[in-house]
Coordinates of C-alpha atoms in Angstrom, one line a residue:
Chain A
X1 CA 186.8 -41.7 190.6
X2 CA 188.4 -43.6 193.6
X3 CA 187.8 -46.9 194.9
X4 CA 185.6 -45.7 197.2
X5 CA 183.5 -43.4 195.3
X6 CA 182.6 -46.3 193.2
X7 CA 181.7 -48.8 196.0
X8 CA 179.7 -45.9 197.8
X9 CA 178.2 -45.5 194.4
X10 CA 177.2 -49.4 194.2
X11 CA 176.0 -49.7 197.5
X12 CA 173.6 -46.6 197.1
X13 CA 172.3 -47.9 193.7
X14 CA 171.9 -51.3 195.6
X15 CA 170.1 -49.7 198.1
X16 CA 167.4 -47.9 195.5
X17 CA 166.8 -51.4 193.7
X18 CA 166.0 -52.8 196.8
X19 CA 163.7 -50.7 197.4
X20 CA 162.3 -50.9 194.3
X21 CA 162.0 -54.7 194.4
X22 CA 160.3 -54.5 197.7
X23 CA 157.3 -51.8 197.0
X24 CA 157.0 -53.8 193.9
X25 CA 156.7 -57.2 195.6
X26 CA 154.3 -55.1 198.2
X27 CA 152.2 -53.9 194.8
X28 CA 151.7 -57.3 193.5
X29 CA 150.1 -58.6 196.7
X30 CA 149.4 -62.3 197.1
X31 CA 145.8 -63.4 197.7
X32 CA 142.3 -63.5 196.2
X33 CA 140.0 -60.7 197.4
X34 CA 136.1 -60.8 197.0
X35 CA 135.0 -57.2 195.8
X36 CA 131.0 -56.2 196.2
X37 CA 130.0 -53.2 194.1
X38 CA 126.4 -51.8 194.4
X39 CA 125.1 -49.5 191.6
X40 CA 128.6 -49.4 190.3
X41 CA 130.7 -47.9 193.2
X42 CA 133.0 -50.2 195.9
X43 CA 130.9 -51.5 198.7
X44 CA 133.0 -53.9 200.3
X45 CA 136.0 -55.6 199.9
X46 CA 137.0 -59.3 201.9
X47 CA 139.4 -61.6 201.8
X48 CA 138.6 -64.7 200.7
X49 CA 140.8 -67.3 202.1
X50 CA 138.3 -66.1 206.0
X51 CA 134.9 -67.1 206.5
X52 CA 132.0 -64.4 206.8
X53 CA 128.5 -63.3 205.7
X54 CA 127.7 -60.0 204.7
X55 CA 124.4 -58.8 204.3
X56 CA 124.6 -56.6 201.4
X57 CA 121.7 -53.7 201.3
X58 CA 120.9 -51.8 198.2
X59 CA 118.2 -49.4 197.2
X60 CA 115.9 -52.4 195.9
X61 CA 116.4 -55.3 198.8
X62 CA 119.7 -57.1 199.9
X63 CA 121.6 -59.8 198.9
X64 CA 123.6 -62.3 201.4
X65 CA 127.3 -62.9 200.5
X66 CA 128.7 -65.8 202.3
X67 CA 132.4 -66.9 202.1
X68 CA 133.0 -70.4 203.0
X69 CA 136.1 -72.5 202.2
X70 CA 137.7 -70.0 199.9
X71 CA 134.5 -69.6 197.9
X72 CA 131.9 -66.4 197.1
X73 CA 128.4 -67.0 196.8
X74 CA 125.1 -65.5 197.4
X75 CA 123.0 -67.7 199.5
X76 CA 119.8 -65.3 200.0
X77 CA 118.4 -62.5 198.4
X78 CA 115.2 -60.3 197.9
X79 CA 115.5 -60.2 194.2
X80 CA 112.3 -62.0 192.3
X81 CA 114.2 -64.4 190.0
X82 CA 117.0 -65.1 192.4
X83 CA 119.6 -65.5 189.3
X84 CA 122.1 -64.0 191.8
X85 CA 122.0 -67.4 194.2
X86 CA 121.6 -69.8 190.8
X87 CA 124.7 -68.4 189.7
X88 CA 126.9 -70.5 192.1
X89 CA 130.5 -69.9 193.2
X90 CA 132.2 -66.7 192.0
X91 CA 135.9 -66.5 190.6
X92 CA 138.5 -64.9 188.2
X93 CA 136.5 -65.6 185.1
X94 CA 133.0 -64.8 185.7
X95 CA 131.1 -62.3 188.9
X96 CA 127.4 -62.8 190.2
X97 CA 125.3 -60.2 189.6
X98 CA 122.1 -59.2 190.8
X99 CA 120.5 -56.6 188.2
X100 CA 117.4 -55.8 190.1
X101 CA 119.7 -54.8 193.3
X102 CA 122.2 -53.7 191.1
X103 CA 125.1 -55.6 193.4
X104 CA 128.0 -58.0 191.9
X105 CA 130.9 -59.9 193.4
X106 CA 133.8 -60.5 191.9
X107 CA 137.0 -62.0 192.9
X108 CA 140.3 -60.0 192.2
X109 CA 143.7 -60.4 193.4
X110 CA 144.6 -58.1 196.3
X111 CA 145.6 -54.5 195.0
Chain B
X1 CA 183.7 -32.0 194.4
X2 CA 183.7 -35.3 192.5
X3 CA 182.8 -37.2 195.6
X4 CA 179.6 -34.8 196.4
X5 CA 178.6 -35.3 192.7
X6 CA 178.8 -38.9 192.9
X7 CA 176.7 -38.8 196.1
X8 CA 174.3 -36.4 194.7
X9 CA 174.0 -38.5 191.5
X10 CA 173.3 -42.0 193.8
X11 CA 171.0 -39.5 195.9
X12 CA 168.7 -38.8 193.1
X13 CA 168.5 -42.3 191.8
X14 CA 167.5 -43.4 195.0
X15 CA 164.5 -40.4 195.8
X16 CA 163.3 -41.0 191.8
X17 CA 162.6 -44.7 192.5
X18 CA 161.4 -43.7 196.1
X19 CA 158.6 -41.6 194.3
X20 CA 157.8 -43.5 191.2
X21 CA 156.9 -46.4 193.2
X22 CA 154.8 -44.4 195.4
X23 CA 153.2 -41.5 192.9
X24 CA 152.5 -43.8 189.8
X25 CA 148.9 -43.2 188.9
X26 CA 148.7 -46.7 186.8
X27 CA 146.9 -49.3 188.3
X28 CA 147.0 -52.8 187.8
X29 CA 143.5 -53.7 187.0
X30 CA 140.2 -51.1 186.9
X31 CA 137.0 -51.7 186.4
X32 CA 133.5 -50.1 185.6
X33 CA 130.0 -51.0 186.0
X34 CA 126.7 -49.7 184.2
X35 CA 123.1 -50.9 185.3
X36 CA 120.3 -50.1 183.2
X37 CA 121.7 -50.0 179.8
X38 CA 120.0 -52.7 177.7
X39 CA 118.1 -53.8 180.2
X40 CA 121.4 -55.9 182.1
X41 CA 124.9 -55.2 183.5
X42 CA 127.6 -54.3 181.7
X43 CA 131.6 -53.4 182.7
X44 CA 134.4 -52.4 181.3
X45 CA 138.1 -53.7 182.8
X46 CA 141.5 -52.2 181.4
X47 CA 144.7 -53.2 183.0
X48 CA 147.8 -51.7 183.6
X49 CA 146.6 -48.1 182.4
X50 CA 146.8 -44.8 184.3
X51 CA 143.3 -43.6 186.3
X52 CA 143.3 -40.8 184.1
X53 CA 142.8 -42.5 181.1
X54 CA 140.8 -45.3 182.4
X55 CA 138.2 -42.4 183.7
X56 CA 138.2 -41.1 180.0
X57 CA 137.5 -44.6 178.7
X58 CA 134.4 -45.3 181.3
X59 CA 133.2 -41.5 180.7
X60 CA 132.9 -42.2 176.8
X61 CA 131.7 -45.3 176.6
X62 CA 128.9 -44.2 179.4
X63 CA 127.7 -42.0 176.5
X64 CA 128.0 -44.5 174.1
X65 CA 126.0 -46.9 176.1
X66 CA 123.4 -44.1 177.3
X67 CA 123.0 -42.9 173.3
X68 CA 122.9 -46.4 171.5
X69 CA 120.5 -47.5 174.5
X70 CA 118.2 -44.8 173.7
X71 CA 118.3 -45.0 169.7
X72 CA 117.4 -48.5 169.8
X73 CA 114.5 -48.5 172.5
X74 CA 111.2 -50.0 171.3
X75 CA 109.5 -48.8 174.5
X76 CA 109.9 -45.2 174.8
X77 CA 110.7 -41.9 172.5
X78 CA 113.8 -40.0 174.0
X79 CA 112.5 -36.7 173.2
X80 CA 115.1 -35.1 170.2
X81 CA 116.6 -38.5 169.3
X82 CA 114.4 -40.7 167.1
X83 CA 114.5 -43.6 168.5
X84 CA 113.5 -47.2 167.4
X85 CA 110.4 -46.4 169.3
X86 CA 109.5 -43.5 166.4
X87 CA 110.0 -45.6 163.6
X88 CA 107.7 -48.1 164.7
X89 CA 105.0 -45.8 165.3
X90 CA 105.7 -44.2 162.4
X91 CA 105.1 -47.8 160.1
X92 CA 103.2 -47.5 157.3
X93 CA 103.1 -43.6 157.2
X94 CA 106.7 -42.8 155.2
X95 CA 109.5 -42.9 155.8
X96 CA 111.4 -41.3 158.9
X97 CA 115.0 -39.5 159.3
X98 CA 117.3 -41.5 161.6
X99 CA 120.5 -40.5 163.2
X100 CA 123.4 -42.4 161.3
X101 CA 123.9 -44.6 164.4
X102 CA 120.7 -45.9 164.3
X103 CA 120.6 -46.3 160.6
X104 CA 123.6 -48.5 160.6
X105 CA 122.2 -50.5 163.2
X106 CA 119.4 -51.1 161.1
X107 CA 121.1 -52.2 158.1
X108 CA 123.3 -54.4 160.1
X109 CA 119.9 -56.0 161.6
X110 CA 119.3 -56.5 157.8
X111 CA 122.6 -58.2 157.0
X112 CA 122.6 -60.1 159.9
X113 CA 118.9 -62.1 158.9
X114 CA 120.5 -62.4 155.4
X115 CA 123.4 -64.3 156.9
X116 CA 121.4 -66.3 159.4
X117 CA 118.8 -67.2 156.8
X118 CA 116.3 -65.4 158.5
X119 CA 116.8 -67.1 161.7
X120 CA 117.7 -63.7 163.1
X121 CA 115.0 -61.2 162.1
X122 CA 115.2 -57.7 163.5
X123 CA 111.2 -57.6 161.8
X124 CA 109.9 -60.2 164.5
X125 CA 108.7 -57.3 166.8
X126 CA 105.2 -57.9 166.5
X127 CA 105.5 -61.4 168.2
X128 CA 108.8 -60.6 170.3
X129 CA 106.1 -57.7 171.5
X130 CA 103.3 -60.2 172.6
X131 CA 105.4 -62.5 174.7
X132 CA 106.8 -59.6 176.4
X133 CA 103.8 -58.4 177.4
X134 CA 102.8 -61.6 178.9
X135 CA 106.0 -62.3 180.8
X136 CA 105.2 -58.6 182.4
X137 CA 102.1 -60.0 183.4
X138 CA 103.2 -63.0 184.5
X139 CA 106.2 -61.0 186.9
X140 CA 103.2 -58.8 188.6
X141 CA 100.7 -61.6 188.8
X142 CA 102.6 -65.2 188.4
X143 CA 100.0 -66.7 189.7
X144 CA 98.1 -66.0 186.4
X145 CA 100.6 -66.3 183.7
X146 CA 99.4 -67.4 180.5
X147 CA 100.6 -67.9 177.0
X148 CA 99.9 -65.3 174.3
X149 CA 96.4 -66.0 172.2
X150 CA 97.6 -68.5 169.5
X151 CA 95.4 -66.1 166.8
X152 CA 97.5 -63.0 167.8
X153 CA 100.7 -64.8 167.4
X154 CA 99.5 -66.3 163.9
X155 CA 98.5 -62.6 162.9
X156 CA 101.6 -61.1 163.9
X157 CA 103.8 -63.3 162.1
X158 CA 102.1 -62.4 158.8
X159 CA 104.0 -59.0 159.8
X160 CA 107.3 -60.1 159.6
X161 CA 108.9 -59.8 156.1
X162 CA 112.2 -57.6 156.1
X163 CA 111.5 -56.5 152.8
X164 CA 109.6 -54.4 154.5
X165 CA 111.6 -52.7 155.2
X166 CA 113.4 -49.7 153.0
X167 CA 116.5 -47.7 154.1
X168 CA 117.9 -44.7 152.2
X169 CA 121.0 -44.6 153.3
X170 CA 121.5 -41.3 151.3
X171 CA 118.4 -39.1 152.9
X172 CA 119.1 -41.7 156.1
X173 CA 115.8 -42.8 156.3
X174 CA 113.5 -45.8 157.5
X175 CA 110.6 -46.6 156.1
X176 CA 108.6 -49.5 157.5
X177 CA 106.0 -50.1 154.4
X178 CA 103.8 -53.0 156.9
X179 CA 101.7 -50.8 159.3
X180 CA 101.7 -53.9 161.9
X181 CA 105.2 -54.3 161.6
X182 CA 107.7 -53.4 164.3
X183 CA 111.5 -53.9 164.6
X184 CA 113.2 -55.1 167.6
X185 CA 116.9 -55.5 167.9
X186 CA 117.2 -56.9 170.8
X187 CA 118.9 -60.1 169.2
X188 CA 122.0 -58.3 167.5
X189 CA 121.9 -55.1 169.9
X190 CA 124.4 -56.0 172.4
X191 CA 126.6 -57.5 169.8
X192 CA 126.0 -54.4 167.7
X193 CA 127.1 -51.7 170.5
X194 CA 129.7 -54.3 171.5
X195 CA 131.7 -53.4 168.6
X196 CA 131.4 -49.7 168.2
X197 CA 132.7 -49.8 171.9
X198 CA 135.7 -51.4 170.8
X199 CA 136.2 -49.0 168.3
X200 CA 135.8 -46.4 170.5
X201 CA 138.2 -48.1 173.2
X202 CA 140.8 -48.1 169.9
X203 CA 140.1 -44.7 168.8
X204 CA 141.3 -43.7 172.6
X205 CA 144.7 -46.0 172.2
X206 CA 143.3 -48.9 174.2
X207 CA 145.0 -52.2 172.9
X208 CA 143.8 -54.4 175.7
X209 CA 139.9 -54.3 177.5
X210 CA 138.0 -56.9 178.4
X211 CA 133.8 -55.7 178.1
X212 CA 131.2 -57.6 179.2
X213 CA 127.6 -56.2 177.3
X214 CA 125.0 -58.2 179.4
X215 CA 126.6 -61.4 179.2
X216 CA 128.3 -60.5 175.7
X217 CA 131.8 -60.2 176.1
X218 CA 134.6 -58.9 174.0
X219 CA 138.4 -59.1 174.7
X220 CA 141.6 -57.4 173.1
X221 CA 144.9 -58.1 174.3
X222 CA 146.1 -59.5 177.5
X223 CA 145.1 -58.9 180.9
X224 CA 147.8 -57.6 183.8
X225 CA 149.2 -61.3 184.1
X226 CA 149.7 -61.1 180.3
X227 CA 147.7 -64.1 179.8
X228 CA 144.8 -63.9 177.5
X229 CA 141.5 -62.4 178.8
X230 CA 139.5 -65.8 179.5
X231 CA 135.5 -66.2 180.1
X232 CA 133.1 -68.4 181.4
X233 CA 130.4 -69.9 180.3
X234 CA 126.9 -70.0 182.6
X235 CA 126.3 -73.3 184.1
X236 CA 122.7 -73.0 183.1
X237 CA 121.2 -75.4 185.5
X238 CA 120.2 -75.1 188.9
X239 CA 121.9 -77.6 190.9
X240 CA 125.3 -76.5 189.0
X241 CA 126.7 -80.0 188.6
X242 CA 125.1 -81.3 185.5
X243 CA 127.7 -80.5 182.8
X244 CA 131.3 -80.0 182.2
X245 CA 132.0 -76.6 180.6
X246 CA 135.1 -75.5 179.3
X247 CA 136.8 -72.1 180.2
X248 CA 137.0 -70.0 177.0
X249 CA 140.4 -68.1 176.2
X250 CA 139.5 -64.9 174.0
X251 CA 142.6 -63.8 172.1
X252 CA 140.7 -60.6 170.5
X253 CA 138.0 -62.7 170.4
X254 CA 133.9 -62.2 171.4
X255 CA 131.7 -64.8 173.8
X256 CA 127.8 -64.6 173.0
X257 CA 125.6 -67.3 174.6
X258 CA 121.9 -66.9 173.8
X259 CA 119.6 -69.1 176.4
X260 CA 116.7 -69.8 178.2
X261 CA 117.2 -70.0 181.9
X262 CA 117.1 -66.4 182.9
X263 CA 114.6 -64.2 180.8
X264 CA 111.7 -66.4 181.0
X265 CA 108.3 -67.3 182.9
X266 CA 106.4 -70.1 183.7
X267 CA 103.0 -71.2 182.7
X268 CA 101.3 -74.5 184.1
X269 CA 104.5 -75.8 185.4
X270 CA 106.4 -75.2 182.2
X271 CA 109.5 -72.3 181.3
X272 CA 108.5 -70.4 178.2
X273 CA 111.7 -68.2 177.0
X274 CA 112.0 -65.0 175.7
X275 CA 113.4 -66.1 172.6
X276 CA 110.7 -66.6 170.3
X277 CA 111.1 -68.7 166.3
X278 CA 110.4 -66.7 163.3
X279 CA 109.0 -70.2 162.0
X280 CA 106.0 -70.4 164.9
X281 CA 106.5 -67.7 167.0
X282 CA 106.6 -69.9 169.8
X283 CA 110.2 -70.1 172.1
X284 CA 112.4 -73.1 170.7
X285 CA 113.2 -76.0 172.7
X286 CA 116.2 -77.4 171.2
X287 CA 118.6 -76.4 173.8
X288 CA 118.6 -74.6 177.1
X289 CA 121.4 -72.7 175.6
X290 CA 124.2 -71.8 172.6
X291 CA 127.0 -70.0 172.7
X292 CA 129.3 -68.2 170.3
X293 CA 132.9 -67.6 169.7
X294 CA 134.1 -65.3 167.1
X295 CA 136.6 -62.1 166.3
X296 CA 135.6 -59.3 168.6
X297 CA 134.7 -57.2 165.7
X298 CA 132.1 -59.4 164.9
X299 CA 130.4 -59.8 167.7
X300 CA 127.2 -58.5 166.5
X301 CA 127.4 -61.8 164.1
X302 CA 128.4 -63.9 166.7
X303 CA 125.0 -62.0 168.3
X304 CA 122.7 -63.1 165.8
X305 CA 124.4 -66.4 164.8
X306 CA 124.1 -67.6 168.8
X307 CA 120.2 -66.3 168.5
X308 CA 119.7 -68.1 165.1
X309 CA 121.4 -71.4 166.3
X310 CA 119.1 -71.4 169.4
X311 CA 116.3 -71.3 167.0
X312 CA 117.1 -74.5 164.7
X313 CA 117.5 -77.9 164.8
X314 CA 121.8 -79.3 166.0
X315 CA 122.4 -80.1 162.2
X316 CA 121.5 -77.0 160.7
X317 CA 123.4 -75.3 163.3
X318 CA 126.0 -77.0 162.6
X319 CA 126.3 -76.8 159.1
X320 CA 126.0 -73.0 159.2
X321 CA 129.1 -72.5 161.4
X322 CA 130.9 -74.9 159.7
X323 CA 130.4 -72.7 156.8
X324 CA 131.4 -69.6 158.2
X325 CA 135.3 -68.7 158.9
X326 CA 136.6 -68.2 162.3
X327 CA 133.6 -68.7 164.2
X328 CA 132.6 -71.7 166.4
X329 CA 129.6 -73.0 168.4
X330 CA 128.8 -74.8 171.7
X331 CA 125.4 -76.3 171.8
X332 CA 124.2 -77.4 175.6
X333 CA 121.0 -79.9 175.5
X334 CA 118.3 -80.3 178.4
X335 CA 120.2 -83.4 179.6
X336 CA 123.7 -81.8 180.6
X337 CA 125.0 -83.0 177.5
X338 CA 126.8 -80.7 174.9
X339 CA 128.2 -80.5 172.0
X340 CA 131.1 -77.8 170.3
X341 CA 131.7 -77.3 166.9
X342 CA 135.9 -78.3 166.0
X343 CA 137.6 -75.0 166.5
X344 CA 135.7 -74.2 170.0
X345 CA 137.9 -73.5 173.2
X346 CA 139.4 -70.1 172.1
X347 CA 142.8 -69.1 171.9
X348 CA 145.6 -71.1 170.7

């Protein structure tokens, strides 16, 4: 092979790794996201780190998510025992769910 | 020539990491949610497998959840199956044929009072049975709630020795020999199916999951940031800023917390629980809550053990996981204040 093959070579190879490193540095994502599922499937999906309420309705009642100051919570609901709003602040290690209504949040990092 | 091969070879270097970054069906995290299996919520995560086989993972252990959920009901008969519900009726008239599944479950129930020293007892039906009905009541009509008649509850607890009951696990049959006496596994159940889910997770070449049965959880391996799979335990208290609790870090490891500050109702101003003592039949007050660490596969244990050490005094709790191997205990008192056994915190 000549010089030049060899630096064409390089600077194609370079070119693939880049853009390897890139669409795998896009994949990884930075950021928390709060994910609401009802009865299983996706329902909604909001960034944490912006305020918002979202009144979530299911089959049995609703549920009100409010984000505030990069927390999750559910600050109203039609459920009789209301374990869903005694649960607190959601994150990585533990969701609120609300078994009569069949909702949970969880926090995940962005896909 | 050489110089088109050369550029053909770059080319295709280039267009293979193009579409493997683009077409890869593995995802970094997946997850799955069932409602009305056990009466709670239950999910399955895998990281860092392909959709395909995560689908075949959440299809099979749907089933299992949907079969064991139906074997050990104590509420309804699911038509072919015999379920838990059968055997009951059938008390004191013979013995009935069980599937395998259910017979296993049943003998584990047995084991597990054994190794509790009868704190756990899959015979308390009969007074499990009475509270329940009044906790019904008391969700329709709170406004009326009452306690279960003292005499009932004195009865029923005359019907509560396993011996009882008699399993042939040759023929695979039950026979309850106490014509009052009912079994209810709802202390060991989610433990119970908790493991066989694992195995099933193993059978299909899963090495790392993270399941949560109604609170229960079990973790194997690492998660996609190839740190240990690490839970929480419930802030039991309202106001959430009474006690300090500690993350737990499960490496292949089980969390089981049994408590009274969600499955309960009130009467006269006070909580009643629907864990009920073999001793009086009455719910316990010794703690608002206990939880459990042990190895995932014996999470059934840590099932019954985090039942039985809600049940008894702090010493005697203490003294039974200190005799037991691996496992370990956080007690949380009515105060805020807690207490763990020495090996509590998880992975290491």
């Amino acid at each position: 092979m000549r010089k030049s093959d060899i630096i064409l070579l390089c600077a194609i190879l370079c070119g693939a790794l880049l853009v390897l490193g890139i669409s795998g540095s896009l994949m990884l994502g930075k950021g928390n996201e709060v994910v609401v599922r009802v009865g299983g499937e996706e329902y909604a999906r909001l960034p944490l780190d912006k305020d918002a309420e979202l009144l979530i309705e299911s089959e049995n009642g609703s549920n009100l998510l409010v984000i505030k100051d990069g927390r999750a919570y559910i600050s109203e609901a039609t459920c009789p025992d209301l374990i869903c709003v005694r649960t607190g602040y959601a994150d990585e290690r533990k969701s609120i769910v609300c078994l009569p209504n069949e909702v949970t949040v969880s926090i995940e990092e962005k896909q | 020539m050489k110089k088109i091969c050369v550029f053909c070879l770059a080319l295709a270097i280039c267009i293979s990491s193009f579409t493997s970054c683009a077409k890869t069906s593995m995802k970094r995290t997946q997850t799955k949610e069932y409602f009305n299996y056990f009466d709670t919520f239950c999910s399955l995560r895998i990281d860092n497998v392909d959709e395909e086989a995560f689908s075949v993972a959440a299809d099979e252990l749907y089933k299992l959840l949907c079969d064991y959920d139906a074997l050990l009901d104590i509420y309804d008969s699911h038509g072919e199956t015999v379920s838990l519900y059968d055997v009951n009726k059938n008390a004191g008239k013979g013995a009935t044929k069980v599937d395998k599944r259910l017979f296993d479950a049943i003998a584990f129930g047995i084991e597990a009072h054994e190794l509790t020293d009868g704190y756990c007892n899959i015979a308390l039906g009969s007074v499990i049975s009475l509270w329940h009905t009044e906790r019904e009541a008391a969700r329709r009509d709170p406004k009326n709630s009452k306690l279960p008649d003292g005499e009932l509850i004195r009865e029923a607890l005359t019907h509560t020795d396993i011996s009882s009951i008699i399993l042939d696990e040759a023929a695979l049959t039950v026979e309850i020999t106490d014509p009052s006496l009912s079994l209810d596994l709802g202390a060991i159940a989610k433990g119970y199916v908790g493991e066989r889910a694992c195995e099933l997770l193993e059978s299909l070449g899963h090495e790392s999951f993270l399941l949560n049965l109604g609170g229960n959880v079990l973790a194997k391996g690492k998660s996609y940031k190839n740190a240990y799979w690490s839970a929480a335990i419930e802030d039991p208290f309202e106001k959430k800023t009474k006690v300090e609790l500690p993350t737990v870090s499960l490496n292949s490891e089980t969390l089981v917390t049994s408590g009274s500050y969600q499955r309960f109702y009130t009467v006269d101003g006070k909580n009643y629980s629907h864990i009920v003592s073999h001793k009086d039949g009455m719910p316990p007050e010794y703690f608002v809550s206990v939880s459990v660490v042990a190895p995932y596969m014996s999470s059934g244990l840590a099932d019954a053990l985090s039942t039985a050490l809600f049940c008894m005094p702090l010493e005697d709790g203490q003294a039974l996981i200190d005799s037991l191997d691996e496992i370990d205990a956080l007690w949380i008192f009515e105060d805020g204040s807690t207490t763990q056994s020495q090996g509590f915190g998880g992975a290491k």
